[in-house]
Structures are given as structure tokens and as C-alpha cells.
mmCIF file of C-alpha atoms in Angstrom:
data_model
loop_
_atom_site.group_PDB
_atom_site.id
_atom_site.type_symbol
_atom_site.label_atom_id
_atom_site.label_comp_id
_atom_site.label_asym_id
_atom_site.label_seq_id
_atom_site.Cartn_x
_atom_site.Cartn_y
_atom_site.Cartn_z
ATOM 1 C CA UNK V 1 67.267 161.705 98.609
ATOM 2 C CA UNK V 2 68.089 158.565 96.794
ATOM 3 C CA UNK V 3 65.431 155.714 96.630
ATOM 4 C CA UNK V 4 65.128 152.611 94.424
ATOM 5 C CA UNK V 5 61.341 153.408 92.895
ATOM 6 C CA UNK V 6 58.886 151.220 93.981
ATOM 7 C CA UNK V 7 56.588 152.750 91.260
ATOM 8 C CA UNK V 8 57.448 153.361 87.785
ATOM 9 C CA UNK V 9 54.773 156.357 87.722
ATOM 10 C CA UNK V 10 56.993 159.357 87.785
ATOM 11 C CA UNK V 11 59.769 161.679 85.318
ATOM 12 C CA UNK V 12 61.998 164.422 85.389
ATOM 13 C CA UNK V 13 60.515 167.525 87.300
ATOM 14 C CA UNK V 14 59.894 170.514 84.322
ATOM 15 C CA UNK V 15 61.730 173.081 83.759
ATOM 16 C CA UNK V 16 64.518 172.640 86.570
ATOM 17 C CA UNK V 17 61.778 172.911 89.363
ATOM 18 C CA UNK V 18 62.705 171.923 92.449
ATOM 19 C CA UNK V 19 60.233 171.093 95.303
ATOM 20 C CA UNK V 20 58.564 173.906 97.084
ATOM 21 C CA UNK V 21 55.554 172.702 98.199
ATOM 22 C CA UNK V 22 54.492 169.522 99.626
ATOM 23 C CA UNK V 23 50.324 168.481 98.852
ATOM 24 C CA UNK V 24 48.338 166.339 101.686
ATOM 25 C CA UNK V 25 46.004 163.199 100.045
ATOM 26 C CA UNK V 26 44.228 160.223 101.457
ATOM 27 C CA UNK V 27 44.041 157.575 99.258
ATOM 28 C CA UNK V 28 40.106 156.844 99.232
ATOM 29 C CA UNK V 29 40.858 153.418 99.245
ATOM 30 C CA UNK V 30 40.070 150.356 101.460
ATOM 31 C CA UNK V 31 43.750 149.521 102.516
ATOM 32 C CA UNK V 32 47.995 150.427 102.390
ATOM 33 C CA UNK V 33 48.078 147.922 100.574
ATOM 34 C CA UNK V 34 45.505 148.191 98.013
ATOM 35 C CA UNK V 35 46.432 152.111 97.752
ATOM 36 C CA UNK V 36 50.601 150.494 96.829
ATOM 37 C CA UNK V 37 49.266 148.477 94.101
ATOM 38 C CA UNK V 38 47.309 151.092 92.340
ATOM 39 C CA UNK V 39 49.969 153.618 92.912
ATOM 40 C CA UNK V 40 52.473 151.328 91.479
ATOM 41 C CA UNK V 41 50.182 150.287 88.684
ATOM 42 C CA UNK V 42 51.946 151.530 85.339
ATOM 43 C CA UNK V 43 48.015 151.306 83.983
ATOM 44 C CA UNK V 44 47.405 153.940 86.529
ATOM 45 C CA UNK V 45 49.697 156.580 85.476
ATOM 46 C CA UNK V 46 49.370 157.831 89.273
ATOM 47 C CA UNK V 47 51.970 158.016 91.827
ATOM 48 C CA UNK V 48 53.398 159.549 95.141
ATOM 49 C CA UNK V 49 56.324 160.278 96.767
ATOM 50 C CA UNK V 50 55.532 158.845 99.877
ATOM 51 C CA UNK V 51 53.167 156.530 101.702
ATOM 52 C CA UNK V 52 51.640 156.195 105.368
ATOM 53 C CA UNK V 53 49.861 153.459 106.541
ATOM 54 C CA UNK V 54 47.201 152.900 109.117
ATOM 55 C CA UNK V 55 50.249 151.672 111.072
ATOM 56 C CA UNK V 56 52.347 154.332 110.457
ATOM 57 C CA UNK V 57 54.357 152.504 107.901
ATOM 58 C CA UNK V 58 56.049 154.947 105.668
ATOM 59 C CA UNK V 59 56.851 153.516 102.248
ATOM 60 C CA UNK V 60 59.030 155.421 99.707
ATOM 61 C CA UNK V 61 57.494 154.695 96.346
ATOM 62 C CA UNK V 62 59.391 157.865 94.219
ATOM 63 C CA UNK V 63 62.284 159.567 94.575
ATOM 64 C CA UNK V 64 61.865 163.249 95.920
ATOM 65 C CA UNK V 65 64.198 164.625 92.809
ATOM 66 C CA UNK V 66 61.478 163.420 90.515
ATOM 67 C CA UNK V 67 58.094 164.398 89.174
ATOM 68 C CA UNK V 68 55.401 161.858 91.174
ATOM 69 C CA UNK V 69 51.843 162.063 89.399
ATOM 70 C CA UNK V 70 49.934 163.271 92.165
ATOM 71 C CA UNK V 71 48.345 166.743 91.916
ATOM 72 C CA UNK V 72 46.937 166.034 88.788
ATOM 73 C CA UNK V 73 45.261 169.671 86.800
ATOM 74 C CA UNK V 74 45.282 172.804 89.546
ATOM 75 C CA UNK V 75 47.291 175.471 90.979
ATOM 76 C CA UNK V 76 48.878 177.131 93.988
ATOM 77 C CA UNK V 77 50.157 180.612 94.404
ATOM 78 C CA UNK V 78 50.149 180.865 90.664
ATOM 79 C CA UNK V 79 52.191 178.331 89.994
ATOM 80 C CA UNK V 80 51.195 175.181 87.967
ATOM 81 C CA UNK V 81 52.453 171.813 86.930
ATOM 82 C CA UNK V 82 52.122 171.384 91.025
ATOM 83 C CA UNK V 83 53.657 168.137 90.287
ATOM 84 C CA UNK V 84 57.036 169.469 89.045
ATOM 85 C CA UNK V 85 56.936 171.854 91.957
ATOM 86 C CA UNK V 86 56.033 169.366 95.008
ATOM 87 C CA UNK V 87 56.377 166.455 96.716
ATOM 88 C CA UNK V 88 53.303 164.795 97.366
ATOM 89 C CA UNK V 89 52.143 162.382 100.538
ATOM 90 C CA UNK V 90 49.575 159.919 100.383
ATOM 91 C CA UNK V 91 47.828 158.799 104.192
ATOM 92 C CA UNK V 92 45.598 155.824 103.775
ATOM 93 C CA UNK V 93 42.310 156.431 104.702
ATOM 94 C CA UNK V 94 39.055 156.188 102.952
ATOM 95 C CA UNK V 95 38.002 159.721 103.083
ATOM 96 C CA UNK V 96 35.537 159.200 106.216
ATOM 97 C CA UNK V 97 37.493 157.898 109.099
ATOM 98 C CA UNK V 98 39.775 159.174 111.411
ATOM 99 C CA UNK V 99 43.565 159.483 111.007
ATOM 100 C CA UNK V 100 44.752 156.981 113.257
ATOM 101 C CA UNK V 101 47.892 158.385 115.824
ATOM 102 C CA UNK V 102 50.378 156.432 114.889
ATOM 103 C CA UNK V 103 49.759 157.223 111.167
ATOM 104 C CA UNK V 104 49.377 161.136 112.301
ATOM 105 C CA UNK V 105 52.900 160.972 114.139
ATOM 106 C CA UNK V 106 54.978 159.122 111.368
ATOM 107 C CA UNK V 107 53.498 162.366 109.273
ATOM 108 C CA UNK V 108 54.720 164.676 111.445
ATOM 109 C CA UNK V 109 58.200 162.863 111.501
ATOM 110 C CA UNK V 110 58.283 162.588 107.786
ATOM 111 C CA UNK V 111 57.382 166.218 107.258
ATOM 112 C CA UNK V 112 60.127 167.859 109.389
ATOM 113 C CA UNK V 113 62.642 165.436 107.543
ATOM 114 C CA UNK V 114 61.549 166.925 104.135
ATOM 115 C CA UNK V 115 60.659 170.378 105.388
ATOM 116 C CA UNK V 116 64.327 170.544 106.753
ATOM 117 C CA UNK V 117 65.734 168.463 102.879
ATOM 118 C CA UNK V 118 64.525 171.175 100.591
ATOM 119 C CA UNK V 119 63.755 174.501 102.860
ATOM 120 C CA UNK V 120 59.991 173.986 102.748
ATOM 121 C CA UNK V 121 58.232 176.637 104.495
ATOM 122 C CA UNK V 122 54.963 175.538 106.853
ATOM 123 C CA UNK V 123 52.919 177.719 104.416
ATOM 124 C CA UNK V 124 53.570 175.745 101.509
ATOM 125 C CA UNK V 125 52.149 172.210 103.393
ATOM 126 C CA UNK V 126 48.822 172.734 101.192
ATOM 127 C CA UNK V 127 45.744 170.061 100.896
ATOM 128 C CA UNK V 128 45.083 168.107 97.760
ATOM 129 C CA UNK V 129 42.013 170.134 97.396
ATOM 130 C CA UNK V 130 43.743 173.559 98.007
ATOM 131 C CA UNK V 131 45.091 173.568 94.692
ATOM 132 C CA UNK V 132 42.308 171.839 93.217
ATOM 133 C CA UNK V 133 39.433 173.513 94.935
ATOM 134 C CA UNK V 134 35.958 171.603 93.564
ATOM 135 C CA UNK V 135 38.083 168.851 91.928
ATOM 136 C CA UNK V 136 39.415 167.645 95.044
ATOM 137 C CA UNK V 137 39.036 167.280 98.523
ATOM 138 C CA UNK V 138 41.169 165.602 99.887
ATOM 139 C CA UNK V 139 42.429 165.141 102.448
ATOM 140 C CA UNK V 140 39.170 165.938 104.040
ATOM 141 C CA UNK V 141 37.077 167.514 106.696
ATOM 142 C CA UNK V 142 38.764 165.077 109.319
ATOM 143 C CA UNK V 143 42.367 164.994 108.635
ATOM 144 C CA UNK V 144 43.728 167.421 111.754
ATOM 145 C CA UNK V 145 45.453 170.589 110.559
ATOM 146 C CA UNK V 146 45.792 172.340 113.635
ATOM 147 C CA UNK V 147 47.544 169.308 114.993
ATOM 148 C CA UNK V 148 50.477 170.007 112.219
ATOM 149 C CA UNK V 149 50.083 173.703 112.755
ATOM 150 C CA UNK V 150 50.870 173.787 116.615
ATOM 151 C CA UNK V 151 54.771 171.919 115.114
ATOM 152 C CA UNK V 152 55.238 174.696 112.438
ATOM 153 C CA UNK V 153 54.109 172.000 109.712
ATOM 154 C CA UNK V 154 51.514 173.964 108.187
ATOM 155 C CA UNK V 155 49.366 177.207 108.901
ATOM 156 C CA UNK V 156 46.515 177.840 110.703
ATOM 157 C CA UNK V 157 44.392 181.460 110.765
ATOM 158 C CA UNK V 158 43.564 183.337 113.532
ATOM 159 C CA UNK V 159 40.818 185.246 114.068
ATOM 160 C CA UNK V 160 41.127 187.890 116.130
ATOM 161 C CA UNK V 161 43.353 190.891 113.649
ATOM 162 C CA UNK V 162 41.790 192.808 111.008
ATOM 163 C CA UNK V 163 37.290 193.008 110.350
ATOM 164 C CA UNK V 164 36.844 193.524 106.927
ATOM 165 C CA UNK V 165 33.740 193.898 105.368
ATOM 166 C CA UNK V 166 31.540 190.486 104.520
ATOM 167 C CA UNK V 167 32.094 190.672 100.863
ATOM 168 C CA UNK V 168 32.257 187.930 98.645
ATOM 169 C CA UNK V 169 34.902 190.098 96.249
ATOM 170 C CA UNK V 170 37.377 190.633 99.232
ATOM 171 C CA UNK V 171 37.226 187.157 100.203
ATOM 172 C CA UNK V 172 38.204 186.098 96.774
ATOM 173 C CA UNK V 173 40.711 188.877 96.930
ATOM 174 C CA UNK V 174 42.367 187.344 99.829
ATOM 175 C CA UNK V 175 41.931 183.950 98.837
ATOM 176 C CA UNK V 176 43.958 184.502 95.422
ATOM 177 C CA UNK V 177 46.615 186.449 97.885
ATOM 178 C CA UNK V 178 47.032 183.480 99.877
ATOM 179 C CA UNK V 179 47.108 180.761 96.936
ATOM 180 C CA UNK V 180 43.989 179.856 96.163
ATOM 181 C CA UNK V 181 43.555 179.292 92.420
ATOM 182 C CA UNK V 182 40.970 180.964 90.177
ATOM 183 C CA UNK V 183 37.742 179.238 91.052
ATOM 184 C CA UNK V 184 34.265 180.640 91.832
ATOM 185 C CA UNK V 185 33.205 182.306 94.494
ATOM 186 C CA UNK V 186 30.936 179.171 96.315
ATOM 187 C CA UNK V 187 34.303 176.413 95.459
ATOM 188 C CA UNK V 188 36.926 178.790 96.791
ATOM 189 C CA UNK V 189 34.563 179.006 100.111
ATOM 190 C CA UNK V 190 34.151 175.215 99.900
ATOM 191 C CA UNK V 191 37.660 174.364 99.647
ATOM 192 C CA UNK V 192 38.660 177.127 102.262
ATOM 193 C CA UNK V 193 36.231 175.812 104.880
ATOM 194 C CA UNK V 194 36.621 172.031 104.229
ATOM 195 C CA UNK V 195 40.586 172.690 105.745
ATOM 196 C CA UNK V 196 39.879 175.561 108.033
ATOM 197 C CA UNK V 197 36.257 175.521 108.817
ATOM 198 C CA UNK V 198 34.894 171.851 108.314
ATOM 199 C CA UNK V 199 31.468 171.442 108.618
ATOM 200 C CA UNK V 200 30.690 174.697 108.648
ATOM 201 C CA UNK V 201 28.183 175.751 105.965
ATOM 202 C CA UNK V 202 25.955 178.527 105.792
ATOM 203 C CA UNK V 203 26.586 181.992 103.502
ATOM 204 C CA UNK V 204 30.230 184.044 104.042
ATOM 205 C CA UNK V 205 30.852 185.062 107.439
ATOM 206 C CA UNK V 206 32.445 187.568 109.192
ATOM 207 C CA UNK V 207 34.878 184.858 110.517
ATOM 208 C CA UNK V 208 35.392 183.766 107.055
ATOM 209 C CA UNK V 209 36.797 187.070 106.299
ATOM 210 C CA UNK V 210 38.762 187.107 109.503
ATOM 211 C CA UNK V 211 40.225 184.002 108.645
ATOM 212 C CA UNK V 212 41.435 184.219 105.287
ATOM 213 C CA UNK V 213 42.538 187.730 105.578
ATOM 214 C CA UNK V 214 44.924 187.178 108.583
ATOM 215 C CA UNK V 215 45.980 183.429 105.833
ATOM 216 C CA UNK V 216 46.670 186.390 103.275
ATOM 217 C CA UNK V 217 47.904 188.564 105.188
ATOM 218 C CA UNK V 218 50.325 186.642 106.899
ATOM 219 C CA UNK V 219 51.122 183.582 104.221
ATOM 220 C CA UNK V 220 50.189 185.361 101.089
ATOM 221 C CA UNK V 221 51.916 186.694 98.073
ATOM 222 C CA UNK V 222 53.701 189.274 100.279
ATOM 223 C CA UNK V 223 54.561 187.426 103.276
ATOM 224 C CA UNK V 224 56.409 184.378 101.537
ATOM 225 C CA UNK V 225 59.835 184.579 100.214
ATOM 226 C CA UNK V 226 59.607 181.381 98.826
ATOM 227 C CA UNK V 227 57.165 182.798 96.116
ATOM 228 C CA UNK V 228 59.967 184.857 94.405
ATOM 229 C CA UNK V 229 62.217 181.636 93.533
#
């Protein structure tokens, strides 16, 4: 897709990547319009592919052929430089209100058009704090997954397949097979529950292990043919 850059804040993906992923953020900032300044701030050295306002404004700042700054240090499904591999969507919100509908739908809209552009599979729609688990976490207990999930634009887990034993080494096991990077034990459960459990707390379940072993199961490093490219 061809775009005049609103922000200067991008280069050439690495390596001939093209994007496979796509990584969720909320700005943390008071405003659209305050998040499009620093955004295209050359002083920031941070960027995005795309914007969503309150509104539902959608605002190309980068072009989806090159590198935005986004992701920042982290990893998914053992592949780094997440920038080089992703396109990344900021939703203005200040990290502790709701998403607003009209900003929700123009996301849902704006992932099927790039889902369908570069063959992006739901299981690839990550969170900021996925791939950055303890460093991010974004974007946030409130942001509605399952809302995305019910359109094929993202995964949720279900519950009811295999029991496995409550052990923190299988969870990380499973974690790792569905793309979590290498983390600790209590920041991999962190970052899993803050997108599928939020405000859960409390030591590792036997739903926890449900959970992530149907995600790795299912999504993980044998289920997803877009892993191999």
C-alpha cells in the first residue's frame, strides 16, 4: 500500500522481511492528536503504521512496506526485530478507559483490510506486551480480545480440551510453543493473563494450563504455517 508518510520515523524493513504479524498498542496518551505529534516527532524516533482515534479516525502515518518504530526490544515466535516483521496499530487511549465502539469497529475494518493485503493469519494479531512481556502492556486489561476473536481477527483459548498438570515448567513449555518470548516464569503469567485472563491474579491455575495449552496447541509452533516462511 502506497501512502505519503505523515511521520518521518520509519526505514527499510531488514533483511527482506515482509509483514507477518501485526502488534496491538494504545498510545498512553491524553488525545489523537497529542499521540500524532509525538509519533511524528523526528525527536521521538517512534512511529506506527496506523492510527485510530476516539472517533474512529484512522490516520496512515507509515507506509505498510516499511519498518515503523513500534515494537521496540522483544520477540514473538522466535523471531525478532518485530518491527521489520510487523505492522503495528496504535488506538488512542490512555491505558485505563474503555475502547470506545466506533474506535473498536474502524479496528476491525482496518484489520481485515491488512489481514486480507499480506495473508496475515488471526494468530499472528499479538498485543504490544505479548512480545514484550514485563516491558509492556499494552494494550491492556480492557482492550476486548474476544470481540476480535469472534471475526477471526485474533485468537482466543478455550478451555475445555486437554488437563495437564499445574506446573509452572509446562506452562512455560506451552507458552514458548505458542510465542511467548523467554521471560520468567511470574512475567510470562503476567503477560498471558493481562490478554486472556485480566484481572485475574492469584498462583497458576488449572485454567491457566487449560488455556495456554489448547493457545499452543492449536496456534503454536506446529499449528502455524506462517512460522516456516
Amino acid at each position: 500500500m502506497t501512502i505519503s508518510p505523515a511521520s518521518p520515523n520509519y526505514s527499510e524493513r531488514r533483511g527482506g522481511a515482509q509483514p507477518e504479524l501485526i502488534v496491538l498498542h494504545y498510545t498512553g496518551m491524553e488525545s489523537a492528536a497529542a499521540a500524532r505529534a509525538r509519533l511524528c516527532d523526528p525527536a521521538a524516533e517512534v512511529s506506527a503504521h496506523w492510527l485510530i482515534a476516539e472517533d474512529g479516525t484512522v490516520e496512515a502515518l507509515v507506509p505498510e512496506a516499511m519498518r515503523a518504530w513500534h515494537a521496540g526490544a522483544g520477540a514473538w515466535a522466535g523471531r525478532e526485530d518485530v518491527n521489520s516483521r510487523s505492522i503495528g496499530i496504535e488506538l488512542a487511549n490512555t491505558g485505563n478507559a474503555p475502547f470506545p465502539e466506533p474506535q473498536m469497529a474502524a479496528l476491525d475494518r482496518l484489520l481485515k483490510e491488512i489481514m486480507a493485503r499480506w495473508a496475515i493469519v488471526p494468530e499472528a494479531v499479538i498485543a504490544h506486551s505479548d512480545m514484550a512481556p514485563g516491558r509492556k502492556i499494552d494494550p491492556g486489561p480492557r482492550f476486548d480480545w474476544a470481540r476480535l476473536a469472534r471475526q477471526g481477527l485474533a485468537v482466543m483459548p478455550e478451555a475445555g480440551g486437554m488437563a495437564p498438570p499445574v506446573a509452572e515448567a509446562g506452562f512455560m513449555a506451552m507458552a514458548e510453543t505458542f510465542g511467548y518470548p523467554e521471560a520468567p516464569f511470574e512475567v510470562l503469567l503476567a503477560a498471558f493473563r493481562l490478554r486472556f485472563r485480566p484481572r485475574h491474579t492469584g498462583p497458576l491455575d488449572a485454567t491457566d494450563m487449560a488455556l495456554i495449552t489448547d493457545l499452543g496447541l492449536r496456534f503454536g509452533a506446529d499449528g502455524g504455517s506462517w512460522r516456516s516462511s
